[in-house]
């Protein structure tokens, strides 16, 4: 009797498939079997790429004459610790009574690679029928759908090609670059570190780029010099009720110099606070070209601020009043990077810990597939979203929100909203609760329960209306002889809370949304002032009293170090740390690494001592060893440090997976790149430069372990 074989990636997943497929037969060592079905698993990778010495024993000794190493045919071997399970899987795949194979490894590039390696190494006959099961959760309904709609395995050949190329790329760069740099500069590094055991210069396509991002940020902090600035705040009053206003340079001011100072044109009236829109446009021009001004609202010297204040009269005139209603939409759904970033802030856990927690929730059927880059749903899922909502009725926290959603029928027409976009989904849609197995949550840890709440609240919020704010912006003009100086003030009041209560976690303190202030990287953008007491009296042309002034001193802040969450976002966006979700959604490309690999890359950098992680704050800093490696790469092959270049390789892999680039074209480009970089490293002799580099960085590492020392303010000593 012919049998069908299901092969999963992990034992726990295999057991779930066996249950759903009705495999109630014999449970054997490494597989389960019934009358017509066999289920087995891979325990992750069973096959790996062979080391160079397998190709040629002479390669066991690192010699630059043997580089670059670019094999025409790649060799693979069984991982020794996984040989027992490989033998089980290989035997089952080749059994005469197995005529149909269902590949149920994780639905993604890495899962595809895991099975394809086994299939090739075990020489599975092409006469067997092979199907690919692609699922987004482990619920019974989804597994049955995946099996029912399984496509022939060869429909995923492009994805398989991409997976093989990714592995070859990492292998070739790691082998060639690590060996040539270790041969050239390993002894220099070991002499500095005084390591008793020789260690290599470990280089990788993604991890070296990430190392560079951290080191560059550290150098920016070291070079940063605090700049004091002084703002002038007028104290105005109207019918006995006071309000402040902050001075800003505008045309007509004695400090306005049109040739060197240009007000950003954003179509706003003078009275409107432009800080939010300025941030969306990215870095603004540095207005420090003036020797007097610091940006548009401050002075470099206190004496100039005082001179302005002393020149003011006793009255001002309200020149403009602008009232505007603003809406804040519920955020997009979680992808893995977004969840890792938020978890580092909420729970102070690393990205790999976040992935493990959400993976546990996935395997318990509580949430959908976690290793996703998408933050939206597919049209097909949106049409069936009622199943997810109905399943949450047994989750107490969701009850009041589900009632609102049902009463307002806000689940209808979801496919027409910004939360659904088939074009922005590659392998999987966003992470959402399945609505299944809610009862199992009670047996999980407190962290798991909190993570589930975070995912559920983000999901429920998309069925709520936006929060609505009323913004009032006022400009007061004060005549000072031949010049007019202008002061600005504004308030932002919450009118309708919309989705905000849904996103208020039960384990955090409630946020005060009544008078929300604008975020600012520096505290030089003015204050959010409550004008509700005088709102009825404020009208254009009204004369107000200037009762006094205050000089407010501030200082610039150094760039922020990456934490584990912001680093994941920076990797996702090809080195750009973009907090604004709308801007992040516009970034095209696959970033650095993938959702499945970024956490592991960071973890490796910590484990090999290149980066240091403060577990309490999740702040990342370079270790001396890592900074030395950065210096070696910087002088020998600086292209390896480019986030854009690294993201370009990832984009190429995506193009192969999408069938837009041929595998051989990518491989030829890769081989040429390896040759160029190795030859470049062979010809260079940067020991003198590196010694000078070390003399500069060594002062920041005055302890035996090579960890950086910092001042209370965060900058290194």
mmCIF file of C-alpha atoms in Angstrom, residues 318-536:
data_model
loop_
_atom_site.group_PDB
_atom_site.id
_atom_site.type_symbol
_atom_site.label_atom_id
_atom_site.label_comp_id
_atom_site.label_asym_id
_atom_site.label_seq_id
_atom_site.Cartn_x
_atom_site.Cartn_y
_atom_site.Cartn_z
ATOM 1 C CA UNK A 318 -1.561 88.188 17.901
ATOM 2 C CA UNK A 319 -0.510 87.940 14.265
ATOM 3 C CA UNK A 320 -1.975 84.542 13.422
ATOM 4 C CA UNK A 321 -4.136 81.878 14.978
ATOM 5 C CA UNK A 322 -4.403 78.449 13.423
ATOM 6 C CA UNK A 323 -6.737 75.727 14.590
ATOM 7 C CA UNK A 324 -6.318 72.316 13.088
ATOM 8 C CA UNK A 325 -7.749 68.898 13.781
ATOM 9 C CA UNK A 326 -5.220 66.079 13.621
ATOM 10 C CA UNK A 327 -5.790 62.354 13.478
ATOM 11 C CA UNK A 328 -3.515 59.595 14.683
ATOM 12 C CA UNK A 329 -4.255 56.226 13.090
ATOM 13 C CA UNK A 330 -3.798 52.871 14.833
ATOM 14 C CA UNK A 331 -0.282 51.608 14.051
ATOM 15 C CA UNK A 332 0.367 48.921 11.483
ATOM 16 C CA UNK A 333 0.459 45.338 12.703
ATOM 17 C CA UNK A 334 3.584 43.669 14.018
ATOM 18 C CA UNK A 335 6.268 42.105 11.937
ATOM 19 C CA UNK A 336 9.109 40.457 13.814
ATOM 20 C CA UNK A 337 11.408 43.499 13.744
ATOM 21 C CA UNK A 338 8.716 45.816 15.116
ATOM 22 C CA UNK A 339 7.866 43.342 17.874
ATOM 23 C CA UNK A 340 11.540 42.905 18.765
ATOM 24 C CA UNK A 341 12.002 46.663 18.952
ATOM 25 C CA UNK A 342 8.991 47.174 21.223
ATOM 26 C CA UNK A 343 9.915 44.190 23.404
ATOM 27 C CA UNK A 344 13.360 45.625 24.075
ATOM 28 C CA UNK A 345 11.642 48.728 25.467
ATOM 29 C CA UNK A 346 8.816 47.013 27.362
ATOM 30 C CA UNK A 347 10.581 43.932 28.691
ATOM 31 C CA UNK A 348 14.296 44.738 28.287
ATOM 32 C CA UNK A 349 14.874 41.490 26.442
ATOM 33 C CA UNK A 350 17.086 40.808 23.439
ATOM 34 C CA UNK A 351 15.790 40.122 19.922
ATOM 35 C CA UNK A 352 16.596 36.401 20.133
ATOM 36 C CA UNK A 353 14.657 36.172 23.397
ATOM 37 C CA UNK A 354 11.693 37.911 21.751
ATOM 38 C CA UNK A 355 11.840 35.504 18.825
ATOM 39 C CA UNK A 356 11.890 32.529 21.176
ATOM 40 C CA UNK A 357 8.862 33.775 23.110
ATOM 41 C CA UNK A 358 6.775 34.483 20.009
ATOM 42 C CA UNK A 359 7.946 31.170 18.503
ATOM 43 C CA UNK A 360 6.590 29.437 21.611
ATOM 44 C CA UNK A 361 3.274 31.234 21.138
ATOM 45 C CA UNK A 362 3.253 30.135 17.506
ATOM 46 C CA UNK A 363 3.898 26.503 18.385
ATOM 47 C CA UNK A 364 1.065 26.686 20.926
ATOM 48 C CA UNK A 365 -1.178 27.857 18.037
ATOM 49 C CA UNK A 366 -1.775 31.222 19.720
ATOM 50 C CA UNK A 367 -0.267 33.478 17.035
ATOM 51 C CA UNK A 368 0.613 33.313 13.369
ATOM 52 C CA UNK A 369 4.068 32.682 11.894
ATOM 53 C CA UNK A 370 6.602 34.996 13.592
ATOM 54 C CA UNK A 371 9.464 35.241 11.080
ATOM 55 C CA UNK A 372 7.741 37.748 8.851
ATOM 56 C CA UNK A 373 8.725 41.123 7.404
ATOM 57 C CA UNK A 374 5.159 42.160 6.563
ATOM 58 C CA UNK A 375 3.080 44.502 8.718
ATOM 59 C CA UNK A 376 -0.169 44.000 6.846
ATOM 60 C CA UNK A 377 -2.642 41.209 6.118
ATOM 61 C CA UNK A 378 -3.587 39.543 2.866
ATOM 62 C CA UNK A 379 -6.972 40.091 1.295
ATOM 63 C CA UNK A 380 -7.838 36.428 1.811
ATOM 64 C CA UNK A 381 -7.093 36.606 5.538
ATOM 65 C CA UNK A 382 -9.001 39.883 5.911
ATOM 66 C CA UNK A 383 -12.148 38.273 4.530
ATOM 67 C CA UNK A 384 -11.965 35.553 7.205
ATOM 68 C CA UNK A 385 -10.859 37.813 10.056
ATOM 69 C CA UNK A 386 -14.053 37.108 11.967
ATOM 70 C CA UNK A 387 -12.619 33.701 12.883
ATOM 71 C CA UNK A 388 -9.691 35.347 14.670
ATOM 72 C CA UNK A 389 -11.981 37.775 16.484
ATOM 73 C CA UNK A 390 -14.486 35.130 17.545
ATOM 74 C CA UNK A 391 -11.715 32.982 18.947
ATOM 75 C CA UNK A 392 -10.655 35.788 21.280
ATOM 76 C CA UNK A 393 -13.981 35.734 23.133
ATOM 77 C CA UNK A 394 -12.378 33.407 25.663
ATOM 78 C CA UNK A 395 -9.617 35.923 26.341
ATOM 79 C CA UNK A 396 -10.937 38.204 29.155
ATOM 80 C CA UNK A 397 -8.836 41.234 28.236
ATOM 81 C CA UNK A 398 -10.363 41.355 24.765
ATOM 82 C CA UNK A 399 -14.014 41.182 25.838
ATOM 83 C CA UNK A 400 -14.890 44.924 25.978
ATOM 84 C CA UNK A 401 -13.078 45.626 22.716
ATOM 85 C CA UNK A 402 -14.752 42.734 20.923
ATOM 86 C CA UNK A 403 -18.120 44.114 22.029
ATOM 87 C CA UNK A 404 -17.323 47.491 20.460
ATOM 88 C CA UNK A 405 -16.084 45.846 17.243
ATOM 89 C CA UNK A 406 -19.240 43.727 16.994
ATOM 90 C CA UNK A 407 -21.588 46.641 17.689
ATOM 91 C CA UNK A 408 -19.914 48.901 15.139
ATOM 92 C CA UNK A 409 -19.220 46.075 12.657
ATOM 93 C CA UNK A 410 -15.789 47.603 12.143
ATOM 94 C CA UNK A 411 -14.437 44.265 10.909
ATOM 95 C CA UNK A 412 -16.379 44.738 7.690
ATOM 96 C CA UNK A 413 -14.448 46.231 4.808
ATOM 97 C CA UNK A 414 -11.079 45.579 6.463
ATOM 98 C CA UNK A 415 -9.645 44.609 3.063
ATOM 99 C CA UNK A 416 -10.106 48.238 1.934
ATOM 100 C CA UNK A 417 -7.935 49.679 4.718
ATOM 101 C CA UNK A 418 -4.202 50.296 4.938
ATOM 102 C CA UNK A 419 -3.867 47.177 7.077
ATOM 103 C CA UNK A 420 -4.401 44.934 4.064
ATOM 104 C CA UNK A 421 -2.065 44.984 1.079
ATOM 105 C CA UNK A 422 -1.185 41.872 -0.900
ATOM 106 C CA UNK A 423 1.688 43.693 -2.632
ATOM 107 C CA UNK A 424 3.527 44.193 0.672
ATOM 108 C CA UNK A 425 3.516 40.506 1.585
ATOM 109 C CA UNK A 426 6.267 38.138 0.483
ATOM 110 C CA UNK A 427 6.247 34.869 2.429
ATOM 111 C CA UNK A 428 3.884 35.640 5.312
ATOM 112 C CA UNK A 429 1.521 38.314 6.541
ATOM 113 C CA UNK A 430 1.803 40.184 9.869
ATOM 114 C CA UNK A 431 1.843 38.564 13.304
ATOM 115 C CA UNK A 432 -1.695 38.378 14.699
ATOM 116 C CA UNK A 433 -3.526 36.187 17.220
ATOM 117 C CA UNK A 434 -5.104 33.096 15.680
ATOM 118 C CA UNK A 435 -7.959 33.086 18.197
ATOM 119 C CA UNK A 436 -7.186 29.434 18.916
ATOM 120 C CA UNK A 437 -5.916 27.667 22.023
ATOM 121 C CA UNK A 438 -6.452 30.697 24.305
ATOM 122 C CA UNK A 439 -6.926 28.337 27.240
ATOM 123 C CA UNK A 440 -3.307 27.164 26.989
ATOM 124 C CA UNK A 441 -2.041 30.662 27.793
ATOM 125 C CA UNK A 442 -2.506 30.130 31.524
ATOM 126 C CA UNK A 443 0.173 27.430 31.606
ATOM 127 C CA UNK A 444 2.780 29.720 30.022
ATOM 128 C CA UNK A 445 5.150 32.147 31.721
ATOM 129 C CA UNK A 446 4.253 35.703 32.658
ATOM 130 C CA UNK A 447 6.451 37.008 29.823
ATOM 131 C CA UNK A 448 4.604 34.844 27.306
ATOM 132 C CA UNK A 449 1.280 36.142 28.586
ATOM 133 C CA UNK A 450 2.412 39.753 28.323
ATOM 134 C CA UNK A 451 3.767 39.223 24.810
ATOM 135 C CA UNK A 452 0.441 37.720 23.779
ATOM 136 C CA UNK A 453 -1.402 40.723 25.203
ATOM 137 C CA UNK A 454 0.842 43.063 23.218
ATOM 138 C CA UNK A 455 0.070 41.207 19.979
ATOM 139 C CA UNK A 456 -3.666 41.018 20.696
ATOM 140 C CA UNK A 457 -3.959 44.719 21.539
ATOM 141 C CA UNK A 458 -2.137 45.767 18.375
ATOM 142 C CA UNK A 459 -4.479 43.503 16.391
ATOM 143 C CA UNK A 460 -7.684 44.785 18.022
ATOM 144 C CA UNK A 461 -6.668 48.410 17.626
ATOM 145 C CA UNK A 462 -6.929 48.274 13.827
ATOM 146 C CA UNK A 463 -10.721 47.901 14.190
ATOM 147 C CA UNK A 464 -10.946 51.204 16.094
ATOM 148 C CA UNK A 465 -11.092 54.767 14.749
ATOM 149 C CA UNK A 466 -8.101 57.106 14.923
ATOM 150 C CA UNK A 467 -7.438 59.308 17.925
ATOM 151 C CA UNK A 468 -8.388 62.931 17.242
ATOM 152 C CA UNK A 469 -6.483 65.963 18.546
ATOM 153 C CA UNK A 470 -7.232 69.655 18.361
ATOM 154 C CA UNK A 471 -4.102 71.708 17.729
ATOM 155 C CA UNK A 472 -4.054 75.454 18.364
ATOM 156 C CA UNK A 473 -1.000 77.391 17.167
ATOM 157 C CA UNK A 474 -0.487 81.085 17.892
ATOM 158 C CA UNK A 475 2.060 83.629 16.677
ATOM 159 C CA UNK A 476 2.583 86.871 18.644
ATOM 160 C CA UNK A 477 4.437 89.732 16.914
ATOM 161 C CA UNK A 478 6.409 92.220 19.011
ATOM 162 C CA UNK A 479 7.676 95.429 17.456
ATOM 163 C CA UNK A 480 11.296 96.276 18.331
ATOM 164 C CA UNK A 481 12.147 99.475 16.527
ATOM 165 C CA UNK A 482 12.623 98.699 12.846
ATOM 166 C CA UNK A 483 12.302 94.976 13.409
ATOM 167 C CA UNK A 484 9.544 92.545 14.322
ATOM 168 C CA UNK A 485 10.283 89.607 16.575
ATOM 169 C CA UNK A 486 7.825 86.740 16.688
ATOM 170 C CA UNK A 487 6.931 84.337 19.453
ATOM 171 C CA UNK A 488 5.136 81.026 19.002
ATOM 172 C CA UNK A 489 3.058 78.900 21.283
ATOM 173 C CA UNK A 490 0.665 76.023 20.827
ATOM 174 C CA UNK A 491 -1.346 73.309 22.444
ATOM 175 C CA UNK A 492 -2.526 69.884 21.390
ATOM 176 C CA UNK A 493 -5.560 68.497 23.179
ATOM 177 C CA UNK A 494 -7.002 65.018 22.864
ATOM 178 C CA UNK A 495 -10.599 65.286 21.642
ATOM 179 C CA UNK A 496 -11.428 61.646 20.862
ATOM 180 C CA UNK A 497 -9.313 58.835 22.245
ATOM 181 C CA UNK A 498 -10.179 56.401 19.437
ATOM 182 C CA UNK A 499 -7.871 53.379 19.541
ATOM 183 C CA UNK A 500 -5.595 54.675 22.321
ATOM 184 C CA UNK A 501 -7.243 52.758 25.208
ATOM 185 C CA UNK A 502 -6.875 49.504 23.259
ATOM 186 C CA UNK A 503 -3.115 49.940 23.097
ATOM 187 C CA UNK A 504 -2.754 50.637 26.823
ATOM 188 C CA UNK A 505 -1.094 47.536 28.268
ATOM 189 C CA UNK A 506 -2.361 46.166 31.563
ATOM 190 C CA UNK A 507 1.202 45.861 32.894
ATOM 191 C CA UNK A 508 2.312 49.475 32.259
ATOM 192 C CA UNK A 509 1.288 52.799 33.741
ATOM 193 C CA UNK A 510 -1.465 54.678 31.864
ATOM 194 C CA UNK A 511 -0.223 57.412 29.561
ATOM 195 C CA UNK A 512 -1.495 60.943 29.928
ATOM 196 C CA UNK A 513 -2.963 61.705 26.506
ATOM 197 C CA UNK A 514 -4.820 64.864 27.539
ATOM 198 C CA UNK A 515 -2.075 67.235 26.501
ATOM 199 C CA UNK A 516 0.310 65.264 24.353
ATOM 200 C CA UNK A 517 3.635 66.896 23.588
ATOM 201 C CA UNK A 518 5.524 66.504 20.363
ATOM 202 C CA UNK A 519 8.522 64.165 20.438
ATOM 203 C CA UNK A 520 11.845 65.845 19.960
ATOM 204 C CA UNK A 521 15.392 64.552 19.775
ATOM 205 C CA UNK A 522 16.591 67.712 21.468
ATOM 206 C CA UNK A 523 14.711 69.795 23.979
ATOM 207 C CA UNK A 524 15.015 72.917 21.845
ATOM 208 C CA UNK A 525 11.700 72.788 20.007
ATOM 209 C CA UNK A 526 9.648 74.694 22.539
ATOM 210 C CA UNK A 527 6.952 73.452 24.883
ATOM 211 C CA UNK A 528 3.424 72.239 24.479
ATOM 212 C CA UNK A 529 1.424 74.823 26.379
ATOM 213 C CA UNK A 530 -2.139 74.474 27.642
ATOM 214 C CA UNK A 531 -4.036 77.380 26.077
ATOM 215 C CA UNK A 532 -7.503 76.184 27.030
ATOM 216 C CA UNK A 533 -7.952 78.956 29.606
ATOM 217 C CA UNK A 534 -7.462 81.693 27.007
ATOM 218 C CA UNK A 535 -8.609 79.901 23.860
ATOM 219 C CA UNK A 536 -11.828 81.924 23.580
#
